[in-house]
């Protein structure tokens, strides 16, 4: 028998855009359990050292063995989790992305940097029974410490510091309790700890209403099989309660639930609800974690110890030792799609993952994406519906307010201002939704018509007041405000239109005694400022909220009874075929903020197109009938979800270079496509052709079936990689693009 050690060739995935593996020979270090796929290694790559993952162990290489370099170090004793490796390979293949880069993006930073995983421990805090209950209560004068102790008593297995601080307690409070002998810490090795399902609930589940019970029963019944469900429930209908009870049932079997929430949704509110319900740890993955916390979470999930994992888009890549269910909340949300690098869609990957694990998948939304809705209507997903709100009041109907020929202050019509006045007078809160940050969309010269345009983009610059400047929201370039028109020298420069700052200023002028909170990316740059404002709002004093999308999604604002949409027209006539769907979702979500608690809500939608048939359908009958009509329109136009698309984006500072490559690529593709059922469109200029001084062009592929599209996308990707001209420009291939910009 040949000695395998002599002829072993290790094919390694490396963090490189090249869609191929790299061959190495074993080095001096031999893994304790022999060479196997899934081990991380450190290898020389060019003049650098990089961390890669062994994908194949084979005996031959296309290169002469003498040319192969040896592996530098072995970083793992056992291979990375197999479900995770499967997911990364699937993702790389599906999105035509380099496997090495996919693996790197899916790994916590410390693993990427080569940290070893063995022998790490973490600290859990537990409450200790005090010796005698008769002694005077040592915490009588320290209510926060008492509250902390009570929380620890509810979690007999102990809580990690991270979970404690997330609930608003401080290190000092914890230390004080430790000094008083009321809490103690213990070190647990990560691998040794097991999930403890003894006591699961910290607070009891709510009794479900009939629709919730039907949904939960359906999910229960087939929890050992791939069972995709669309949970279509109006805002406030209790979808989250269904998730919580499904997770409970899954956890009782010792199995894990992975919950995805939109970027903006992972507020302390959502997380607090999960933590209040369960006494087993809820592992939260969000951008605020340190690298070590992220690695801990990864290991807790990979070992099966963490039963509940909740996180934003990238949490989809959490390994699961014992998967039981995947839940995607607000499945229609745009933040599930990554728009650069690895352009994956976490919801779509969740479907693939649930299928692979043979577990239930819940896609929840009040405004489902047309993709998921079509799957439900065609019977591929089970369609579960919640039509009743848990609170007394149904979601408010949209009232359209004609913007034409009406005087406006800060974008608001007299109708809107009157309604705001009445609502504030009744002691309630008002949400004014406006989709534009800044003071005004642009600055104009009233003498000659000059508009403040970005020097780098085909776009206008937004006027800001605090601080005063012109900013381009596409490339982030900034300019000082001109004193006079750069074209004609006139001093008559005026703000054109309204943004959040201007509406805030107007409202503050109209209602000087009321607090106006502006909530947009500018006002909430500091990490906790958004939370602070939300807390303040939840206290319930009458106030005005002026905000962008940030406010529209998922938040429970119990005291808001009036919502005013300053301008609903953005998506009505946009070039992108998804614009209408997205703007209907947004309107319905914004409207869903009104009247969620003790009082009914009212929603005013200002528009220049009050007769627009889509807008009227939405206003009169709601999202569900509109979505069905939009589906019929998409079917007739052969657009997604009735076709599948891939978008090749090409960009370069040199217009000619971008165009030449785009034309070559489209031509080569058309030649290859002869007699194949895939359409190729373009090249066409991107909707904003010049952005950040780079020229953007598109070539689009479309096919009736996914299985037809993928070979073409794959061929195109290979062609581009083999073409030296393609190295002179930037290109990317977006499978199932969500936006055509
Ligand atoms: P969604 O996730 O659909 O927006 P939530 O789950 O947040 O809805 O529920 C909205 C509100 O209704 C929450 O305050 C929740 O506690 C309450 N709720 C949900 N289900 C029930 C129920 N079965 N009984 C009583 N209250 C409920
Ligand atoms: Zn001018
Ligand atoms: Zn710009």
XYZ file of C-alpha atoms and ligand atoms in Angstrom:
770
model
C 0.000 0.000 0.000
C 1.363 3.461 -0.798
C 1.994 5.635 2.178
C -0.882 8.139 2.038
C 1.049 10.691 4.018
C 3.553 10.956 1.223
C 1.078 11.634 -1.517
C -1.543 13.642 0.357
C -2.500 16.839 -1.399
C -4.704 19.233 0.520
C -7.048 21.418 -1.476
C -7.652 24.560 0.514
C -10.237 27.357 0.169
C -8.592 30.732 0.694
C -9.951 34.248 1.148
C -9.409 35.249 -2.449
C -11.884 36.383 -5.084
C -10.645 33.547 -7.306
C -13.296 30.881 -7.505
C -10.945 27.910 -7.052
C -9.136 25.888 -4.432
C -5.384 25.977 -3.836
C -3.221 22.888 -3.435
C -0.787 22.393 -0.546
C 1.277 19.598 0.914
C 1.011 18.611 4.582
C 3.456 20.526 6.745
C 5.374 19.419 9.793
C 2.293 19.636 12.008
C -0.123 16.717 11.662
C -3.690 17.116 12.921
C -4.402 14.881 15.907
C -7.113 12.980 14.084
C -5.486 12.985 10.660
C -6.239 15.169 7.678
C -9.896 15.748 6.970
C -11.972 18.354 5.185
C -13.113 21.218 7.394
C -9.884 21.907 9.281
C -8.630 25.461 9.365
C -5.019 25.888 8.382
C -2.542 28.715 8.072
C -0.789 28.680 4.722
C 1.667 30.776 2.761
C -0.117 32.602 -0.063
C 2.009 34.787 -2.262
C 4.095 36.751 0.187
C 1.480 36.586 2.937
C 0.167 33.987 5.332
C -3.582 33.441 5.302
C -6.131 31.293 7.097
C -7.927 28.807 4.879
C -10.101 25.738 5.200
C -9.182 22.293 3.876
C -11.914 21.250 1.473
C -10.511 18.075 -0.054
C -7.807 15.610 0.831
C -6.657 13.981 -2.336
C -3.594 12.374 -3.844
C -2.953 14.365 -6.963
C -2.595 17.911 -8.086
C -2.612 19.526 -11.491
C 0.643 21.128 -10.492
C 3.861 19.156 -10.026
C 4.081 18.140 -6.360
C 7.499 19.756 -6.154
C 5.881 23.140 -6.758
C 3.400 22.843 -3.906
C 4.154 24.584 -0.652
C 3.595 22.994 2.741
C 0.867 23.980 5.133
C 2.161 26.240 7.902
C -0.033 25.380 10.876
C -3.130 23.389 11.712
C -5.614 25.498 13.676
C -8.351 23.002 14.558
C -8.343 19.574 16.153
C -11.703 18.665 14.746
C -13.296 19.893 11.535
C -15.593 22.908 11.525
C -19.271 21.941 11.838
C -20.446 19.983 8.833
C -23.808 21.755 8.560
C -21.963 25.056 8.412
C -19.552 23.799 5.754
C -22.501 22.563 3.746
C -24.165 25.958 4.010
C -21.040 27.816 2.892
C -20.547 25.530 -0.080
C -24.176 25.880 -1.058
C -23.974 29.659 -0.733
C -20.789 29.935 -2.776
C -22.222 27.777 -5.525
C -25.610 29.471 -5.590
C -24.263 33.019 -5.588
C -21.295 32.290 -7.862
C -18.914 33.482 -5.180
C -15.484 32.268 -4.136
C -15.804 29.517 -1.519
C -12.814 30.774 0.444
C -14.275 34.244 0.675
C -17.688 32.836 1.618
C -16.143 30.781 4.430
C -14.294 33.820 5.685
C -17.372 36.005 5.711
C -19.376 33.317 7.479
C -16.764 32.925 10.251
C -16.402 35.062 13.361
C -13.502 37.496 13.029
C -11.299 35.691 15.557
C -11.564 32.427 13.638
C -10.727 34.282 10.470
C -7.613 35.557 12.200
C -6.620 32.046 13.186
C -7.659 31.782 16.843
C -7.780 28.245 18.116
C -11.029 27.018 19.590
C -9.860 24.601 22.274
C -9.974 25.020 26.008
C -11.862 28.293 26.132
C -14.180 28.992 29.037
C -16.779 31.554 29.861
C -18.211 32.988 33.029
C -21.754 32.485 34.239
C -23.306 34.440 37.115
C -25.737 32.795 39.510
C -27.607 33.943 42.542
C -26.803 32.217 45.856
C -29.424 31.707 48.528
C -28.613 33.969 51.451
C -27.993 32.067 54.693
C -30.867 33.450 56.640
C -34.056 35.053 55.436
C -34.551 36.596 58.873
C -31.724 39.055 58.547
C -32.743 42.495 57.373
C -32.920 42.561 53.582
C -29.434 43.617 52.495
C -30.857 45.082 49.290
C -33.685 47.122 50.756
C -31.869 50.323 49.798
C -30.534 49.102 46.465
C -33.479 48.487 44.148
C -31.367 47.877 41.025
C -29.295 45.261 42.807
C -32.485 43.672 44.088
C -33.881 43.601 40.561
C -30.679 42.053 39.263
C -30.729 39.403 41.936
C -34.327 38.626 41.092
C -33.454 38.217 37.444
C -30.608 35.844 38.344
C -32.953 33.841 40.534
C -35.151 33.353 37.498
C -32.192 31.928 35.598
C -30.943 29.113 37.828
C -28.398 27.940 35.208
C -26.690 31.295 35.387
C -26.383 34.184 32.979
C -23.399 35.452 31.035
C -22.278 38.991 31.799
C -23.272 39.981 28.302
C -26.901 38.977 28.923
C -26.921 40.832 32.241
C -25.570 44.078 30.835
C -27.971 43.816 27.906
C -30.817 44.145 30.385
C -29.461 47.468 31.567
C -27.563 46.328 34.667
C -24.022 47.457 35.310
C -20.768 45.793 36.270
C -20.807 47.776 39.509
C -24.185 46.363 40.524
C -22.989 42.848 39.808
C -19.797 43.388 41.793
C -21.757 44.822 44.726
C -23.923 41.694 44.846
C -20.835 39.526 44.671
C -19.265 41.369 47.611
C -22.435 40.852 49.606
C -22.181 37.136 48.898
C -25.459 37.081 47.004
C -24.162 36.100 43.605
C -21.226 34.034 42.460
C -19.586 33.321 39.167
C -18.460 30.014 37.771
C -16.305 29.140 34.808
C -17.741 26.743 32.295
C -15.706 25.192 29.526
C -17.455 25.835 26.297
C -17.370 22.307 24.995
C -18.461 20.695 28.247
C -21.605 22.660 28.901
C -24.867 21.086 27.764
C -28.193 22.684 27.118
C -30.329 22.501 30.183
C -33.971 22.185 29.313
C -35.158 21.521 32.870
C -36.685 24.883 33.490
C -37.408 26.609 30.256
C -39.833 29.446 30.794
C -39.250 32.454 32.995
C -42.731 33.804 32.300
C -45.700 31.747 31.128
C -46.850 31.680 27.526
C -49.968 33.692 26.640
C -53.150 31.792 25.869
C -53.377 31.904 22.078
C -56.307 33.175 20.103
C -57.859 30.790 17.613
C -55.792 31.824 14.600
C -52.559 31.718 16.560
C -53.462 28.280 17.876
C -54.166 26.989 14.379
C -50.819 28.324 13.160
C -48.908 26.838 16.064
C -50.622 23.475 15.710
C -49.751 23.365 12.019
C -46.112 24.065 12.824
C -46.043 21.491 15.596
C -47.556 18.789 13.585
C -44.771 18.606 11.048
C -41.780 19.639 13.062
C -39.700 16.685 11.916
C -39.828 17.570 8.289
C -39.000 20.408 5.940
C -42.108 22.464 6.364
C -41.977 25.975 4.955
C -44.745 28.306 6.125
C -45.652 31.849 5.338
C -47.122 33.365 8.479
C -49.011 36.331 7.066
C -50.293 38.308 10.021
C -51.341 41.929 10.176
C -49.137 44.175 12.307
C -49.734 43.448 15.970
C -51.527 40.149 15.325
C -49.238 38.186 17.624
C -46.773 36.565 15.242
C -44.039 36.912 17.825
C -46.119 34.978 20.336
C -46.401 32.144 17.807
C -42.625 32.174 17.339
C -42.077 32.086 21.105
C -44.317 29.077 21.590
C -42.835 27.216 18.647
C -39.347 27.857 20.020
C -40.501 26.589 23.400
C -41.741 23.313 21.914
C -38.533 22.875 19.920
C -36.386 23.665 22.963
C -38.247 21.065 25.017
C -36.841 18.503 22.606
C -33.387 19.949 23.218
C -33.310 21.354 19.695
C -32.249 24.776 18.538
C -34.191 27.621 16.962
C -32.559 30.229 14.799
C -34.469 33.507 14.575
C -33.580 36.140 12.007
C -34.748 39.707 12.454
C -34.146 42.768 10.261
C -31.220 45.039 11.035
C -33.393 47.646 12.619
C -35.594 45.119 14.366
C -33.024 43.843 16.787
C -33.786 46.487 19.320
C -33.696 45.797 23.020
C -37.501 45.588 22.763
C -37.531 42.409 20.687
C -34.664 40.857 22.539
C -36.136 41.725 25.917
C -39.301 39.865 24.972
C -37.337 36.724 24.220
C -35.237 37.038 27.369
C -38.281 37.658 29.541
C -39.946 34.518 28.257
C -37.091 32.040 28.505
C -34.741 31.251 31.325
C -32.332 29.416 29.053
C -29.876 31.846 27.505
C -31.002 33.655 24.382
C -27.917 34.180 22.274
C -28.143 37.479 20.427
C -25.919 38.230 17.465
C -25.764 41.881 16.531
C -23.279 44.507 15.494
C -22.599 45.594 19.081
C -20.831 42.363 20.105
C -17.117 42.209 20.715
C -15.132 39.685 18.712
C -14.875 37.416 21.744
C -18.589 37.517 22.404
C -19.228 36.661 18.792
C -16.935 33.678 18.988
C -18.623 32.539 22.213
C -21.993 32.716 20.532
C -20.681 30.739 17.584
C -19.357 28.010 19.812
C -22.490 27.927 21.944
C -24.527 27.376 18.792
C -22.082 24.917 17.240
C -22.042 22.808 20.405
C -25.836 22.735 20.655
C -25.677 24.442 24.043
C -27.480 27.546 22.833
C -31.091 26.644 22.185
C -32.233 30.046 20.994
C -30.180 32.136 18.632
C -31.461 35.452 17.394
C -29.686 37.767 15.039
C -29.632 39.859 11.906
C -28.765 38.802 8.357
C -25.357 37.261 8.989
C -26.699 35.143 11.873
C -27.990 32.853 9.140
C -24.433 31.514 9.061
C -24.543 30.314 12.663
C -23.716 26.620 12.918
C -26.402 24.509 14.587
C -25.562 21.175 16.191
C -29.172 20.269 16.653
C -31.397 22.418 14.460
C -35.114 22.430 15.196
C -36.609 25.441 13.423
C -35.690 28.585 11.519
C -37.809 31.707 11.817
C -37.409 34.744 9.589
C -39.322 37.673 11.019
C -40.375 40.478 8.658
C -39.262 38.240 5.831
C -39.944 40.961 3.238
C -37.338 43.263 4.764
C -34.655 44.532 2.401
C -31.905 44.188 4.985
C -31.850 40.393 4.493
C -30.125 40.953 1.192
C -26.441 41.838 1.302
C -25.696 44.405 -1.344
C -21.963 44.054 -1.719
C -19.314 41.360 -1.739
C -21.174 38.130 -1.184
C -24.615 39.199 -2.379
C -26.710 36.647 -0.534
C -30.283 36.771 0.640
C -30.598 35.419 4.165
C -34.257 34.525 3.729
C -33.592 32.484 0.609
C -30.669 30.745 2.273
C -32.887 30.053 5.271
C -35.202 28.132 2.953
C -32.299 26.081 1.620
C -31.019 25.488 5.115
C -34.357 24.364 6.545
C -34.689 22.020 3.582
C -31.243 20.588 4.232
C -31.962 20.065 7.939
C -35.527 18.861 7.289
C -37.017 21.283 9.799
C -39.871 23.801 9.838
C -39.271 27.265 8.446
C -41.478 30.187 9.376
C -41.449 33.289 7.208
C -43.406 35.909 9.097
C -44.648 39.255 7.820
C -47.602 41.597 7.695
C -46.522 42.471 4.173
C -44.979 39.374 2.608
C -42.601 39.678 -0.315
C -44.207 38.749 -3.606
C -41.697 35.901 -3.845
C -42.886 34.269 -0.633
C -46.519 35.092 -1.256
C -46.392 33.358 -4.622
C -44.864 30.258 -3.007
C -47.705 30.253 -0.489
C -50.430 30.839 -3.065
C -49.094 28.076 -5.271
C -49.057 25.660 -2.368
C -45.291 25.242 -2.026
C -45.410 26.888 1.393
C -48.192 26.439 3.872
C -50.111 29.689 4.148
C -50.934 30.571 7.750
C -52.810 33.771 8.381
C -53.451 35.956 11.394
C -56.108 38.499 10.553
C -56.976 39.791 14.015
C -54.951 42.135 16.136
C -54.352 41.048 19.685
C -55.312 44.543 20.816
C -58.828 45.882 20.483
C -58.391 47.853 17.287
C -57.864 46.649 13.738
C -55.044 48.307 11.786
C -56.104 51.746 10.619
C -57.179 52.342 7.020
C -55.066 54.736 4.983
C -56.757 58.067 4.242
C -55.375 59.666 1.087
C -54.829 63.419 1.293
C -54.544 65.281 -2.013
C -51.354 67.336 -2.141
C -52.246 69.157 -5.350
C -52.905 72.888 -5.158
C -52.728 72.864 -1.362
C -50.582 75.224 0.680
C -47.927 73.312 2.569
C -45.808 74.019 5.591
C -42.743 71.816 5.929
C -44.453 69.460 3.493
C -47.652 69.259 5.552
C -51.141 70.113 4.290
C -53.682 71.978 6.457
C -55.589 68.655 6.814
C -52.522 67.006 8.313
C -51.706 69.938 10.582
C -55.285 70.013 11.867
C -55.229 66.270 12.608
C -51.897 66.624 14.421
C -53.335 69.394 16.554
C -56.381 67.321 17.507
C -54.304 64.263 18.351
C -51.833 66.156 20.505
C -54.781 67.869 22.162
C -56.184 64.463 23.111
C -52.887 63.688 24.828
C -51.607 61.206 22.220
C -48.461 60.937 20.127
C -48.049 61.570 16.407
C -45.643 59.950 13.980
C -44.751 61.987 10.896
C -43.057 59.782 8.351
C -40.830 61.346 5.719
C -38.487 59.375 3.581
C -35.784 61.972 3.206
C -33.062 62.892 5.595
C -31.720 66.418 5.755
C -33.431 69.766 5.564
C -34.510 69.671 1.943
C -33.883 67.400 -1.045
C -31.872 70.124 -2.708
C -30.948 73.777 -3.037
C -32.129 75.761 -6.057
C -31.418 79.193 -7.540
C -34.655 81.041 -8.111
C -33.003 83.413 -10.589
C -31.608 80.887 -13.094
C -32.847 77.463 -12.031
C -29.454 76.118 -10.958
C -29.687 73.021 -8.736
C -27.026 71.806 -6.330
C -25.698 68.744 -8.093
C -23.077 66.311 -6.911
C -19.814 66.588 -8.845
C -19.310 62.844 -8.627
C -22.799 61.434 -9.226
C -25.794 61.956 -11.467
C -27.653 63.169 -8.397
C -28.626 66.267 -6.483
C -27.089 67.145 -3.177
C -29.244 67.265 -0.073
C -29.380 70.450 1.948
C -28.599 69.987 5.664
C -28.991 72.606 8.372
C -27.415 70.907 11.359
C -24.604 71.367 10.516
C -25.221 73.538 7.429
C -23.839 71.868 4.312
C -24.671 70.124 1.073
C -24.273 66.350 1.177
C -24.652 63.687 -1.473
C -26.478 60.685 -0.049
C -25.062 58.453 -2.775
C -21.343 59.042 -2.371
C -21.198 60.893 0.952
C -19.313 63.845 -0.503
C -19.915 67.163 1.205
C -19.689 70.807 0.232
C -20.079 74.101 2.054
C -23.263 76.046 1.340
C -22.624 78.602 -1.421
C -23.429 82.247 -0.562
C -24.511 82.889 -4.113
C -25.511 80.882 -7.164
C -22.338 79.471 -8.765
C -23.902 79.957 -12.215
C -25.487 83.437 -12.166
C -24.285 84.917 -8.896
C -27.787 85.544 -7.589
C -28.246 85.391 -3.835
C -31.757 83.984 -4.172
C -30.951 80.404 -3.216
C -33.827 78.457 -1.705
C -34.458 75.049 -0.235
C -36.526 72.887 -2.561
C -38.901 70.408 -0.931
C -38.775 69.021 2.591
C -36.679 66.575 4.517
C -36.790 65.454 8.134
C -34.963 68.527 9.448
C -37.310 70.972 7.753
C -40.433 69.127 8.860
C -39.042 69.009 12.381
C -38.399 72.754 12.278
C -41.890 73.497 10.939
C -43.591 71.311 13.522
C -41.571 72.818 16.334
C -42.697 76.252 15.132
C -46.342 75.179 14.954
C -46.333 73.362 18.287
C -43.746 75.149 20.404
C -44.803 73.470 23.647
C -44.540 69.906 22.369
C -41.334 67.895 22.174
C -40.368 66.957 18.625
C -38.111 63.920 18.274
C -36.358 63.577 14.957
C -35.310 60.033 14.225
C -33.097 59.405 11.227
C -29.576 58.276 10.554
C -28.225 61.746 11.311
C -29.933 62.205 14.657
C -29.171 58.692 15.905
C -25.531 58.320 14.975
C -24.593 57.718 18.581
C -25.121 54.074 19.408
C -27.643 54.363 22.186
C -29.422 57.551 21.152
C -32.149 55.679 19.262
C -32.832 53.510 22.306
C -32.928 56.559 24.537
C -35.488 58.257 22.317
C -37.586 55.080 22.133
C -37.588 54.840 25.911
C -38.653 58.438 26.203
C -41.451 57.874 23.676
C -42.657 54.835 25.569
C -43.265 56.944 28.655
C -46.270 58.236 26.790
C -46.241 62.029 27.082
C -47.762 63.705 24.016
C -45.035 64.319 21.468
C -44.236 64.446 17.792
C -41.971 61.925 16.118
C -40.476 62.851 12.779
C -38.681 59.969 11.215
C -37.555 57.897 8.270
C -37.808 54.116 7.737
C -35.992 53.643 11.007
C -39.270 54.338 12.778
C -41.497 52.433 10.421
C -40.443 48.928 11.185
C -41.376 46.643 13.987
C -41.407 49.098 16.857
C -44.221 48.988 19.299
C -45.221 52.613 19.856
C -48.325 52.215 22.017
C -49.126 55.898 22.377
C -49.045 56.815 18.703
C -52.571 57.216 17.345
C -51.907 59.340 14.271
C -49.468 58.606 11.484
C -48.872 61.169 8.744
C -47.012 60.116 5.605
C -45.634 63.333 4.140
C -45.313 62.015 0.600
C -46.280 58.558 -0.602
C -45.281 59.047 -4.207
C -41.639 57.971 -4.190
C -42.289 54.403 -5.297
C -45.346 54.913 -7.501
C -43.611 55.699 -10.752
C -40.061 54.572 -10.126
C -38.053 52.691 -12.734
C -37.435 49.645 -10.578
C -40.228 47.098 -10.929
C -40.015 46.321 -7.221
C -40.464 49.945 -6.149
C -44.220 49.664 -5.895
C -44.071 46.500 -3.809
C -41.511 48.044 -1.481
C -43.352 51.297 -1.059
C -46.654 49.490 -0.354
C -44.877 47.411 2.298
C -43.391 50.493 3.839
C -46.720 52.361 3.892
C -48.494 49.425 5.473
C -45.727 49.025 8.057
C -45.764 52.733 8.901
C -49.540 52.635 9.159
C -49.181 49.637 11.472
C -47.529 51.884 14.063
C -50.828 53.644 14.708
C -53.295 52.594 17.331
C -51.624 49.466 18.636
C -52.789 49.815 22.201
C -55.664 51.507 23.977
C -56.887 53.861 21.240
C -57.771 53.421 17.571
C -55.384 54.868 15.030
C -55.613 57.131 12.035
C -53.252 57.247 9.057
C -53.050 60.178 6.642
C -51.163 59.601 3.418
C -50.347 62.723 1.401
C -49.992 62.201 -2.319
C -49.929 64.048 -5.619
C -51.661 61.030 -7.172
C -54.765 60.348 -5.087
C -56.346 58.568 -8.078
C -53.500 56.161 -8.638
C -55.172 52.740 -8.835
C -52.481 50.930 -6.834
C -52.469 53.497 -4.074
C -56.259 53.411 -3.921
C -56.352 49.655 -3.713
C -53.849 49.781 -0.854
C -55.833 52.484 0.926
C -59.228 50.884 0.451
C -58.438 47.204 0.873
C -54.971 46.895 2.332
C -51.726 45.195 1.369
C -53.008 41.674 0.780
C -55.292 42.448 -2.206
C -52.723 44.851 -3.658
C -50.002 42.217 -3.382
C -52.179 39.749 -5.260
C -52.784 42.256 -8.004
C -49.096 43.098 -8.240
C -48.423 39.376 -8.606
C -50.779 39.217 -11.582
C -48.993 42.181 -13.148
C -45.651 40.514 -12.621
C -46.970 37.305 -14.127
C -48.173 39.159 -17.223
C -44.858 40.990 -17.571
C -42.825 37.834 -16.863
C -41.029 39.468 -13.992
C -39.912 37.857 -10.703
C -41.221 35.747 -9.048
C -42.329 34.450 -12.459
C -38.813 34.568 -13.796
C -35.347 34.390 -12.303
C -32.725 37.027 -12.784
C -29.029 37.580 -12.486
C -27.537 41.024 -12.869
C -24.007 41.681 -14.039
C -22.808 45.062 -12.825
C -19.751 46.578 -14.413
C -18.166 49.781 -13.214
C -15.091 51.800 -13.978
C -13.872 55.366 -13.712
C -13.407 55.087 -17.487
C -16.711 54.997 -19.285
C -15.222 53.430 -22.416
C -13.596 50.585 -20.498
C -16.838 49.717 -18.732
C -18.808 49.849 -21.953
C -16.300 47.769 -23.923
C -16.329 44.973 -21.379
C -20.102 45.068 -20.971
C -20.563 44.768 -24.732
C -18.057 41.950 -25.014
C -19.624 40.080 -22.141
C -23.150 40.466 -23.512
C -22.020 39.350 -26.959
C -20.136 36.318 -25.673
C -23.075 35.393 -23.528
C -25.553 35.707 -26.401
C -23.359 33.456 -28.539
C -23.276 30.885 -25.788
C -26.986 31.197 -25.154
C -28.040 30.309 -28.714
C -30.911 27.830 -28.327
C -30.804 28.065 -24.567
C -33.934 29.370 -22.829
C -32.246 32.315 -21.134
C -32.692 35.956 -22.120
C -29.872 38.466 -22.086
C -30.648 42.188 -21.902
C -28.228 45.032 -22.266
C -25.763 46.392 -21.681
C -27.721 49.351 -20.390
C -26.534 52.217 -18.194
C -27.449 51.802 -14.529
C -30.314 54.050 -13.380
C -27.686 56.322 -11.876
C -24.977 55.918 -14.460
C -22.322 58.022 -12.789
C -21.868 57.425 -9.087
C -18.788 58.422 -7.120
C -17.179 59.311 -10.429
C -17.502 55.774 -11.707
C -19.612 54.651 -14.659
C -22.047 51.842 -14.013
C -23.467 49.482 -16.625
C -25.766 46.499 -16.376
C -26.240 43.261 -18.280
C -29.280 41.292 -17.195
C -29.984 37.586 -17.460
C -33.502 36.230 -17.099
C -34.956 32.733 -17.316
C -38.244 31.062 -16.537
C -36.584 28.518 -14.294
C -33.841 28.764 -11.755
C -32.279 25.625 -13.177
C -31.922 27.385 -16.539
C -30.472 30.563 -15.116
C -27.703 29.025 -13.073
C -25.659 27.420 -15.850
C -25.718 30.735 -17.719
C -24.654 32.718 -14.653
C -21.935 30.196 -14.030
C -20.704 30.395 -17.592
C -20.644 34.181 -17.453
C -18.736 34.160 -14.208
C -16.131 31.789 -15.693
C -15.856 33.908 -18.807
C -15.247 37.042 -16.761
C -12.653 35.358 -14.611
C -10.792 34.125 -17.656
C -10.913 37.474 -19.440
C -7.902 39.748 -18.795
C -9.969 42.806 -19.788
C -12.318 42.089 -16.894
C -9.468 42.705 -14.463
C -9.311 46.338 -15.553
C -12.817 47.120 -14.354
C -14.881 46.188 -11.336
C -17.632 43.634 -11.926
C -20.020 41.647 -9.827
C -22.716 39.124 -10.508
C -25.856 39.477 -8.419
C -28.074 36.385 -8.355
C -31.717 37.239 -7.617
C -30.959 40.986 -7.453
C -33.362 42.860 -5.221
C -32.688 46.224 -6.732
C -31.712 47.235 -10.222
C -29.615 50.193 -9.089
P -46.649 40.925 15.770
O -45.385 40.183 16.014
O -47.597 40.187 14.858
O -46.495 42.369 15.371
P -46.872 40.768 18.606
O -46.542 39.343 18.836
O -45.834 41.783 18.861
O -47.445 40.959 17.140
O -48.185 41.096 19.447
C -48.697 42.391 19.583
C -49.131 42.579 21.016
O -50.188 41.673 21.330
C -48.041 42.301 22.023
O -48.117 43.260 23.015
C -48.373 40.917 22.546
O -47.934 40.750 23.871
C -49.880 40.875 22.456
N -50.371 39.498 22.231
C -49.959 38.647 21.265
N -50.628 37.477 21.336
C -51.490 37.593 22.374
C -52.462 36.708 22.971
N -52.687 35.495 22.479
N -53.143 37.185 24.022
C -52.945 38.419 24.498
N -52.047 39.286 24.004
C -51.326 38.891 22.944
Zn -28.550 81.168 -10.507
Zn -22.433 61.950 -4.992
